[in-house]
Every structure is written in C-alpha cells, then in structure tokens.
mmCIF file of C-alpha atoms in Angstrom:
data_model
loop_
_atom_site.group_PDB
_atom_site.id
_atom_site.type_symbol
_atom_site.label_atom_id
_atom_site.label_comp_id
_atom_site.label_asym_id
_atom_site.label_seq_id
_atom_site.Cartn_x
_atom_site.Cartn_y
_atom_site.Cartn_z
ATOM 1 C CA MET Z 1 0.077 0.102 -0.143
ATOM 2 C CA ASN Z 2 1.215 3.344 -1.073
ATOM 3 C CA LEU Z 3 0.487 6.370 1.235
ATOM 4 C CA ARG Z 4 0.672 9.839 0.000
ATOM 5 C CA LEU Z 5 1.480 12.226 2.876
ATOM 6 C CA GLY Z 6 1.818 15.399 0.593
ATOM 7 C CA SER Z 7 1.172 16.620 -2.864
ATOM 8 C CA THR Z 8 3.873 16.010 -5.311
ATOM 9 C CA SER Z 9 2.174 17.707 -8.184
ATOM 10 C CA GLY Z 10 3.549 21.275 -7.410
ATOM 11 C CA GLU Z 11 0.005 22.486 -7.232
ATOM 12 C CA LYS Z 12 -0.871 25.380 -4.968
ATOM 13 C CA HIS Z 13 -3.729 25.098 -2.607
ATOM 14 C CA PRO Z 14 -5.919 28.022 -1.488
ATOM 15 C CA GLY Z 15 -4.131 27.728 1.958
ATOM 16 C CA ASP Z 16 -0.626 27.652 0.674
ATOM 17 C CA ALA Z 17 1.496 30.672 1.649
ATOM 18 C CA ALA Z 18 2.429 30.868 -1.994
ATOM 19 C CA SER Z 19 -1.177 31.337 -2.912
ATOM 20 C CA ILE Z 20 -1.965 33.784 -0.284
ATOM 21 C CA ARG Z 21 1.078 35.819 -1.185
ATOM 22 C CA ASP Z 22 0.098 35.775 -4.946
ATOM 23 C CA GLY Z 23 -3.392 36.772 -4.089
ATOM 24 C CA GLU Z 24 -2.278 39.628 -1.759
ATOM 25 C CA LEU Z 25 0.105 40.914 -4.729
ATOM 26 C CA GLU Z 26 -2.834 40.869 -7.217
ATOM 27 C CA LEU Z 27 -5.116 42.715 -4.932
ATOM 28 C CA ALA Z 28 -2.309 45.268 -4.308
ATOM 29 C CA ALA Z 29 -1.947 45.706 -8.018
ATOM 30 C CA ILE Z 30 -5.641 46.178 -8.473
ATOM 31 C CA ALA Z 31 -5.534 48.720 -5.761
ATOM 32 C CA GLY Z 32 -2.655 50.523 -7.041
ATOM 33 C CA GLY Z 33 -4.218 50.823 -10.455
ATOM 34 C CA ARG Z 34 -7.427 52.370 -8.973
ATOM 35 C CA ALA Z 35 -5.475 54.697 -6.832
ATOM 36 C CA SER Z 36 -3.372 55.824 -9.925
ATOM 37 C CA GLY Z 37 -6.455 56.236 -11.895
ATOM 38 C CA LEU Z 38 -8.031 58.401 -9.382
ATOM 39 C CA MET Z 39 -4.872 60.411 -8.879
ATOM 40 C CA ALA Z 40 -4.956 61.013 -12.629
ATOM 41 C CA ASP Z 41 -8.681 62.019 -12.614
ATOM 42 C CA ARG Z 42 -7.990 64.421 -9.827
ATOM 43 C CA THR Z 43 -5.097 65.890 -11.614
ATOM 44 C CA TYR Z 44 -7.184 66.379 -14.786
ATOM 45 C CA ASP Z 45 -9.919 67.872 -12.905
ATOM 46 C CA MET Z 46 -7.687 70.435 -11.268
ATOM 47 C CA LEU Z 47 -5.865 71.345 -14.454
ATOM 48 C CA LYS Z 48 -9.135 71.673 -16.418
ATOM 49 C CA ARG Z 49 -10.594 73.905 -13.556
ATOM 50 C CA CYS Z 50 -7.713 76.334 -13.919
ATOM 51 C CA ILE Z 51 -8.071 76.389 -17.792
ATOM 52 C CA ASP Z 52 -11.844 76.718 -17.270
ATOM 53 C CA LEU Z 53 -11.485 79.829 -14.972
ATOM 54 C CA CYS Z 54 -8.641 81.466 -17.018
ATOM 55 C CA GLY Z 55 -10.586 80.853 -20.412
ATOM 56 C CA ALA Z 56 -13.869 82.055 -19.147
ATOM 57 C CA LEU Z 57 -12.333 85.304 -17.598
ATOM 58 C CA VAL Z 58 -10.412 86.027 -20.895
ATOM 59 C CA GLY Z 59 -13.446 85.297 -22.806
ATOM 60 C CA LEU Z 60 -15.552 87.819 -20.845
ATOM 61 C CA LEU Z 61 -13.002 90.469 -21.110
ATOM 62 C CA LEU Z 62 -12.459 90.055 -24.988
ATOM 63 C CA PHE Z 63 -16.232 89.726 -25.767
ATOM 64 C CA ALA Z 64 -17.522 92.345 -23.264
ATOM 65 C CA PRO Z 65 -18.036 94.967 -25.969
ATOM 66 C CA VAL Z 66 -19.664 92.250 -28.191
ATOM 67 C CA MET Z 67 -21.930 91.205 -25.327
ATOM 68 C CA LEU Z 68 -22.853 94.778 -24.724
ATOM 69 C CA GLY Z 69 -23.801 95.401 -28.342
ATOM 70 C CA VAL Z 70 -25.887 92.121 -28.299
ATOM 71 C CA ALA Z 71 -27.694 93.113 -25.179
ATOM 72 C CA MET Z 72 -28.698 96.534 -26.699
ATOM 73 C CA LEU Z 73 -29.844 94.933 -29.826
ATOM 74 C CA ILE Z 74 -32.126 92.439 -28.162
ATOM 75 C CA ARG Z 75 -33.830 95.249 -26.380
ATOM 76 C CA LEU Z 76 -34.529 97.078 -29.719
ATOM 77 C CA ASP Z 77 -35.515 93.739 -31.603
ATOM 78 C CA SER Z 78 -38.399 92.518 -29.336
ATOM 79 C CA PRO Z 79 -40.137 92.830 -25.928
ATOM 80 C CA GLY Z 80 -38.652 90.503 -23.203
ATOM 81 C CA PRO Z 81 -35.474 90.227 -21.003
ATOM 82 C CA VAL Z 82 -32.078 90.224 -22.517
ATOM 83 C CA LEU Z 83 -30.995 87.062 -20.693
ATOM 84 C CA PHE Z 84 -32.787 83.699 -20.860
ATOM 85 C CA ARG Z 85 -32.493 81.501 -17.973
ATOM 86 C CA GLN Z 86 -33.412 77.764 -17.937
ATOM 87 C CA LEU Z 87 -33.017 74.933 -15.583
ATOM 88 C CA ARG Z 88 -30.615 72.223 -16.711
ATOM 89 C CA ARG Z 89 -28.884 69.136 -15.156
ATOM 90 C CA GLY Z 90 -25.228 69.275 -14.659
ATOM 91 C CA ARG Z 91 -22.744 66.928 -13.010
ATOM 92 C CA ASN Z 92 -24.080 64.227 -10.811
ATOM 93 C CA GLY Z 93 -27.686 65.524 -11.741
ATOM 94 C CA ARG Z 94 -27.330 68.964 -10.057
ATOM 95 C CA LEU Z 95 -29.667 71.471 -11.276
ATOM 96 C CA PHE Z 96 -28.478 74.971 -12.301
ATOM 97 C CA TYR Z 97 -29.676 77.895 -14.576
ATOM 98 C CA VAL Z 98 -28.086 78.001 -17.915
ATOM 99 C CA LEU Z 99 -27.669 81.655 -19.226
ATOM 100 C CA LYS Z 100 -28.052 82.661 -22.938
ATOM 101 C CA PHE Z 101 -28.985 85.694 -24.731
ATOM 102 C CA ARG Z 102 -32.702 85.493 -25.560
ATOM 103 C CA THR Z 103 -33.183 84.436 -29.109
ATOM 104 C CA MET Z 104 -37.056 83.608 -28.895
ATOM 105 C CA VAL Z 105 -40.232 85.657 -28.272
ATOM 106 C CA ALA Z 106 -40.874 86.232 -24.577
ATOM 107 C CA ASP Z 107 -43.634 83.364 -24.329
ATOM 108 C CA ALA Z 108 -41.541 80.784 -26.486
ATOM 109 C CA GLU Z 109 -42.138 78.077 -23.580
ATOM 110 C CA ARG Z 110 -45.955 78.359 -23.762
ATOM 111 C CA LYS Z 111 -45.981 78.117 -27.682
ATOM 112 C CA LEU Z 112 -43.799 74.926 -27.662
ATOM 113 C CA LYS Z 113 -46.714 72.744 -26.858
ATOM 114 C CA GLU Z 114 -48.411 73.915 -30.072
ATOM 115 C CA LEU Z 115 -45.271 73.009 -31.965
ATOM 116 C CA GLU Z 116 -44.494 69.692 -30.723
ATOM 117 C CA GLN Z 117 -46.257 68.008 -33.754
ATOM 118 C CA PHE Z 118 -43.572 69.497 -35.908
ATOM 119 C CA ASN Z 119 -40.651 68.182 -34.083
ATOM 120 C CA GLU Z 120 -37.992 67.207 -36.651
ATOM 121 C CA SER Z 121 -35.858 65.215 -34.256
ATOM 122 C CA GLU Z 122 -35.382 61.397 -34.672
ATOM 123 C CA ASN Z 123 -37.396 59.661 -31.867
ATOM 124 C CA GLY Z 124 -38.577 62.801 -30.604
ATOM 125 C CA VAL Z 125 -35.887 63.005 -27.735
ATOM 126 C CA LEU Z 126 -34.680 66.323 -28.606
ATOM 127 C CA PHE Z 127 -37.051 69.242 -29.860
ATOM 128 C CA LYS Z 128 -35.570 70.259 -33.294
ATOM 129 C CA MET Z 129 -37.412 72.588 -35.914
ATOM 130 C CA LYS Z 130 -35.201 74.401 -38.550
ATOM 131 C CA HIS Z 131 -37.877 77.177 -39.099
ATOM 132 C CA ASP Z 132 -38.901 77.639 -35.677
ATOM 133 C CA PRO Z 133 -41.317 80.485 -35.711
ATOM 134 C CA ARG Z 134 -40.391 81.518 -31.948
ATOM 135 C CA VAL Z 135 -37.127 82.615 -32.985
ATOM 136 C CA THR Z 136 -36.654 86.199 -33.732
ATOM 137 C CA PRO Z 137 -34.799 87.566 -36.661
ATOM 138 C CA LEU Z 138 -31.852 88.639 -34.522
ATOM 139 C CA GLY Z 139 -32.062 85.433 -32.750
ATOM 140 C CA ARG Z 140 -31.457 83.465 -35.777
ATOM 141 C CA PHE Z 141 -28.105 85.423 -36.440
ATOM 142 C CA LEU Z 142 -27.195 84.898 -32.808
ATOM 143 C CA ARG Z 143 -27.808 81.314 -33.101
ATOM 144 C CA ARG Z 144 -26.095 80.593 -36.223
ATOM 145 C CA SER Z 145 -22.922 82.615 -34.923
ATOM 146 C CA SER Z 146 -23.291 81.168 -31.470
ATOM 147 C CA LEU Z 147 -23.123 84.686 -29.734
ATOM 148 C CA ASP Z 148 -26.073 83.604 -27.910
ATOM 149 C CA GLU Z 149 -24.112 81.064 -25.704
ATOM 150 C CA LEU Z 150 -21.385 83.839 -24.554
ATOM 151 C CA PRO Z 151 -23.045 84.454 -21.027
ATOM 152 C CA GLN Z 152 -22.488 80.815 -20.277
ATOM 153 C CA PHE Z 153 -18.826 82.174 -19.485
ATOM 154 C CA LEU Z 154 -20.445 83.190 -16.436
ATOM 155 C CA ASN Z 155 -21.856 79.445 -15.684
ATOM 156 C CA VAL Z 156 -18.268 78.327 -16.103
ATOM 157 C CA ILE Z 157 -16.895 80.789 -13.510
ATOM 158 C CA ARG Z 158 -19.323 79.744 -11.079
ATOM 159 C CA GLY Z 159 -18.400 76.071 -11.664
ATOM 160 C CA GLU Z 160 -21.704 74.964 -12.997
ATOM 161 C CA MET Z 161 -20.152 74.311 -16.528
ATOM 162 C CA SER Z 162 -16.862 73.700 -18.104
ATOM 163 C CA LEU Z 163 -15.485 75.122 -21.403
ATOM 164 C CA VAL Z 164 -15.794 71.535 -22.824
ATOM 165 C CA GLY Z 165 -18.013 68.848 -22.135
ATOM 166 C CA PRO Z 166 -21.474 67.255 -23.151
ATOM 167 C CA ARG Z 167 -24.107 70.032 -23.718
ATOM 168 C CA PRO Z 168 -26.828 70.346 -21.004
ATOM 169 C CA LEU Z 169 -30.111 69.392 -22.334
ATOM 170 C CA GLN Z 170 -33.440 70.910 -21.256
ATOM 171 C CA LEU Z 171 -35.102 69.065 -18.485
ATOM 172 C CA ARG Z 172 -37.758 67.675 -20.723
ATOM 173 C CA ASP Z 173 -35.243 66.388 -23.034
ATOM 174 C CA SER Z 174 -33.108 65.006 -20.347
ATOM 175 C CA ASP Z 175 -35.981 63.108 -18.965
ATOM 176 C CA LYS Z 176 -36.714 61.560 -22.425
ATOM 177 C CA LEU Z 177 -33.247 60.490 -22.651
ATOM 178 C CA LEU Z 178 -33.382 58.761 -19.244
ATOM 179 C CA ASP Z 179 -36.418 56.672 -20.380
ATOM 180 C CA LEU Z 180 -34.808 55.587 -23.634
ATOM 181 C CA ASP Z 181 -31.119 55.245 -22.801
ATOM 182 C CA PRO Z 182 -30.509 55.148 -19.052
ATOM 183 C CA GLU Z 183 -26.810 54.309 -19.633
ATOM 184 C CA GLY Z 184 -26.247 57.324 -22.087
ATOM 185 C CA TYR Z 185 -28.150 59.581 -19.518
ATOM 186 C CA ASP Z 186 -25.775 58.387 -16.593
ATOM 187 C CA THR Z 187 -22.684 58.934 -18.662
ATOM 188 C CA ARG Z 188 -23.303 62.453 -19.545
ATOM 189 C CA LEU Z 189 -23.870 63.235 -15.905
ATOM 190 C CA LYS Z 190 -20.483 61.994 -14.892
ATOM 191 C CA VAL Z 191 -18.769 65.222 -15.900
ATOM 192 C CA LEU Z 192 -19.408 69.155 -16.123
ATOM 193 C CA PRO Z 193 -21.584 70.065 -19.159
ATOM 194 C CA GLY Z 194 -19.564 72.143 -21.536
ATOM 195 C CA LEU Z 195 -19.857 75.513 -23.318
ATOM 196 C CA THR Z 196 -18.793 73.584 -26.398
ATOM 197 C CA GLY Z 197 -18.190 69.780 -26.761
ATOM 198 C CA PRO Z 198 -18.101 66.699 -29.174
ATOM 199 C CA TRP Z 199 -21.711 67.581 -30.114
ATOM 200 C CA GLN Z 200 -20.915 70.925 -31.502
ATOM 201 C CA VAL Z 201 -17.866 69.901 -33.488
ATOM 202 C CA GLY Z 202 -19.507 66.730 -34.596
ATOM 203 C CA GLY Z 203 -22.456 68.171 -36.445
ATOM 204 C CA ARG Z 204 -24.628 70.311 -33.902
ATOM 205 C CA SER Z 205 -28.321 70.056 -34.985
ATOM 206 C CA ASP Z 206 -27.424 67.933 -38.137
ATOM 207 C CA ILE Z 207 -26.994 64.926 -35.697
ATOM 208 C CA ASP Z 208 -29.771 62.927 -33.923
ATOM 209 C CA TYR Z 209 -29.851 62.191 -30.212
ATOM 210 C CA ALA Z 210 -28.309 58.600 -30.554
ATOM 211 C CA GLN Z 211 -25.169 60.036 -32.399
ATOM 212 C CA MET Z 212 -25.074 62.854 -29.601
ATOM 213 C CA VAL Z 213 -25.127 60.232 -26.889
ATOM 214 C CA GLU Z 214 -22.336 58.139 -28.611
ATOM 215 C CA LEU Z 215 -20.305 61.373 -28.940
ATOM 216 C CA ASP Z 216 -20.514 62.280 -25.396
ATOM 217 C CA ARG Z 217 -19.827 58.653 -24.277
ATOM 218 C CA GLU Z 218 -16.797 58.634 -26.320
ATOM 219 C CA TYR Z 219 -15.657 62.021 -24.895
ATOM 220 C CA VAL Z 220 -16.187 61.071 -21.229
ATOM 221 C CA GLU Z 221 -14.277 57.823 -21.470
ATOM 222 C CA SER Z 222 -11.172 59.356 -23.365
ATOM 223 C CA ARG Z 223 -11.261 62.774 -21.883
ATOM 224 C CA SER Z 224 -8.181 64.631 -21.851
ATOM 225 C CA LEU Z 225 -6.694 68.013 -21.673
ATOM 226 C CA LEU Z 226 -5.093 67.788 -25.050
ATOM 227 C CA GLY Z 227 -8.684 66.505 -26.446
ATOM 228 C CA ASP Z 228 -10.369 69.444 -24.647
ATOM 229 C CA ILE Z 229 -7.917 71.896 -26.540
ATOM 230 C CA ARG Z 230 -8.576 70.292 -29.827
ATOM 231 C CA ILE Z 231 -12.279 70.631 -29.228
ATOM 232 C CA ILE Z 232 -11.957 74.358 -28.392
ATOM 233 C CA PHE Z 233 -10.078 74.950 -31.713
ATOM 234 C CA GLN Z 234 -12.398 72.914 -33.642
ATOM 235 C CA THR Z 235 -15.278 74.944 -32.250
ATOM 236 C CA VAL Z 236 -13.730 78.215 -33.601
ATOM 237 C CA LEU Z 237 -13.804 76.666 -37.101
ATOM 238 C CA VAL Z 238 -17.217 75.171 -36.634
ATOM 239 C CA VAL Z 239 -18.502 78.859 -35.458
ATOM 240 C CA VAL Z 240 -16.548 80.664 -38.371
ATOM 241 C CA VAL Z 241 -18.493 78.236 -41.024
ATOM 242 C CA GLY Z 242 -21.932 78.104 -39.246
ATOM 243 C CA ARG Z 243 -22.213 74.383 -39.794
ATOM 244 C CA GLY Z 244 -25.251 72.765 -38.310
ATOM 245 C CA ALA Z 245 -26.719 75.836 -36.250
ATOM 246 C CA TYR Z 246 -30.248 76.849 -36.684
#
C-alpha cells in the first residue's frame, strides 16, 4: 500500500503560503491601479478647472463689447428680457440655470406645446425645428454665430459648467433620454456640461440624439486636456463656418 502524505504535483492550494502571497500581490496591483486612476482623474479635474477659469475670464474680457452690443440689439428687436435662464442638469444631476442671450419671443415656452407635432428630431427626444417661428430674426443670427452662448462664461466661472463637455439638455429632453437610454443619460452626468463639446464639433443640429449620446460617451471615456484643447480650436472653425446651427 502506497500512502501519500503530501502533494507532489507542485499545485498550489488555497491555504498555501505562496497562493496567499500571490493573491495579496494581485489585490495590491488592483488597488494600486485604482489609486493611480483616481490620482490621474483628480489631476485632470484640477488642471481643467484652472483652464476653465482662465479661459472664461479672458473670454468675458474679450467679448464684453460684443455682449454689450448684443444686449442693446435684443432690447431693440423684441420685448422681453435680454438674458434667458433655463434649468438644466449638470454633473451628478445637479440642477442649475444655464444663461443665454434670448433668441426667442418672450412666451416661447408656452408656444412649444403647440409646435410639438412639428418636431423634426428622430425619436422625438430632442426638439428640433429648422424654421421655428418662435425664434426672432436677430435670434437666428445669434444662434448661427453662437453669440447667444457667450453668457455661459458666467456659468463656467461659477463652476456649473466647463469650457468643454457634453451640452446640458433641457429637463424635458433629459427626462426623455433617461427613459430611452439610461446608460447614456448616466454617462453624460459624470462630468460637467460644457460651453462646447463633441456635439458642437461633430455636427450640432445635423446629428440625431443617438449620435449625440455616442459622441458624449466617447468624450467622457477618453477625455484629456489635449482633447479638450482640440475641441476648443475645432469649435472656432465650426462657428466661423456656421455648420449645423439653426
């Protein structure tokens, strides 16, 4: 009779010291990788915030005369306030008021229900209407030139927005996106919404909501300072050409 008092196969058992040591090393490597990732994210957020503040302050100084002129033209063009404020969802779902120069008639929100049947957006998630009767003649120019977005430099300074990120949707559009694509909804809220972003340089109003969500997802998952700077320069070109704006 042959009695085996121990394993001779060289296999490691859960209780072996070598197995325990290997497991500890693996856990340490995983923890180290996560810590490194968190540090990189924090460094990115800190540097991006510095760029946001500097960029927004410089933008306000450079465009102050333009903004003053736009405000005066809006007063002369149609009755109503100069600035338009609307609730949007920001990072982690935080609500804030986005600022824009008013481009529509004063009672535009009330008239929206009457125009829902003319929505040109695929699946109806976003409201798009190329010849929206609520938009004033001056408003069309402001939208095409993106001058209506200039007050959002204030949102950036207040920390509610970034220079680059997914565009903050209207609450009604955001709620529809949550119902149709919860994952895409959550992805957009992982970062600060942007004054410009992948949607603006990717086609603006010429793309549908599915393409918008995919562009936002790609941005969030691969965001970098170099990528942000590239989007800013691409935005300048898009604004000059006026592609996809209405």
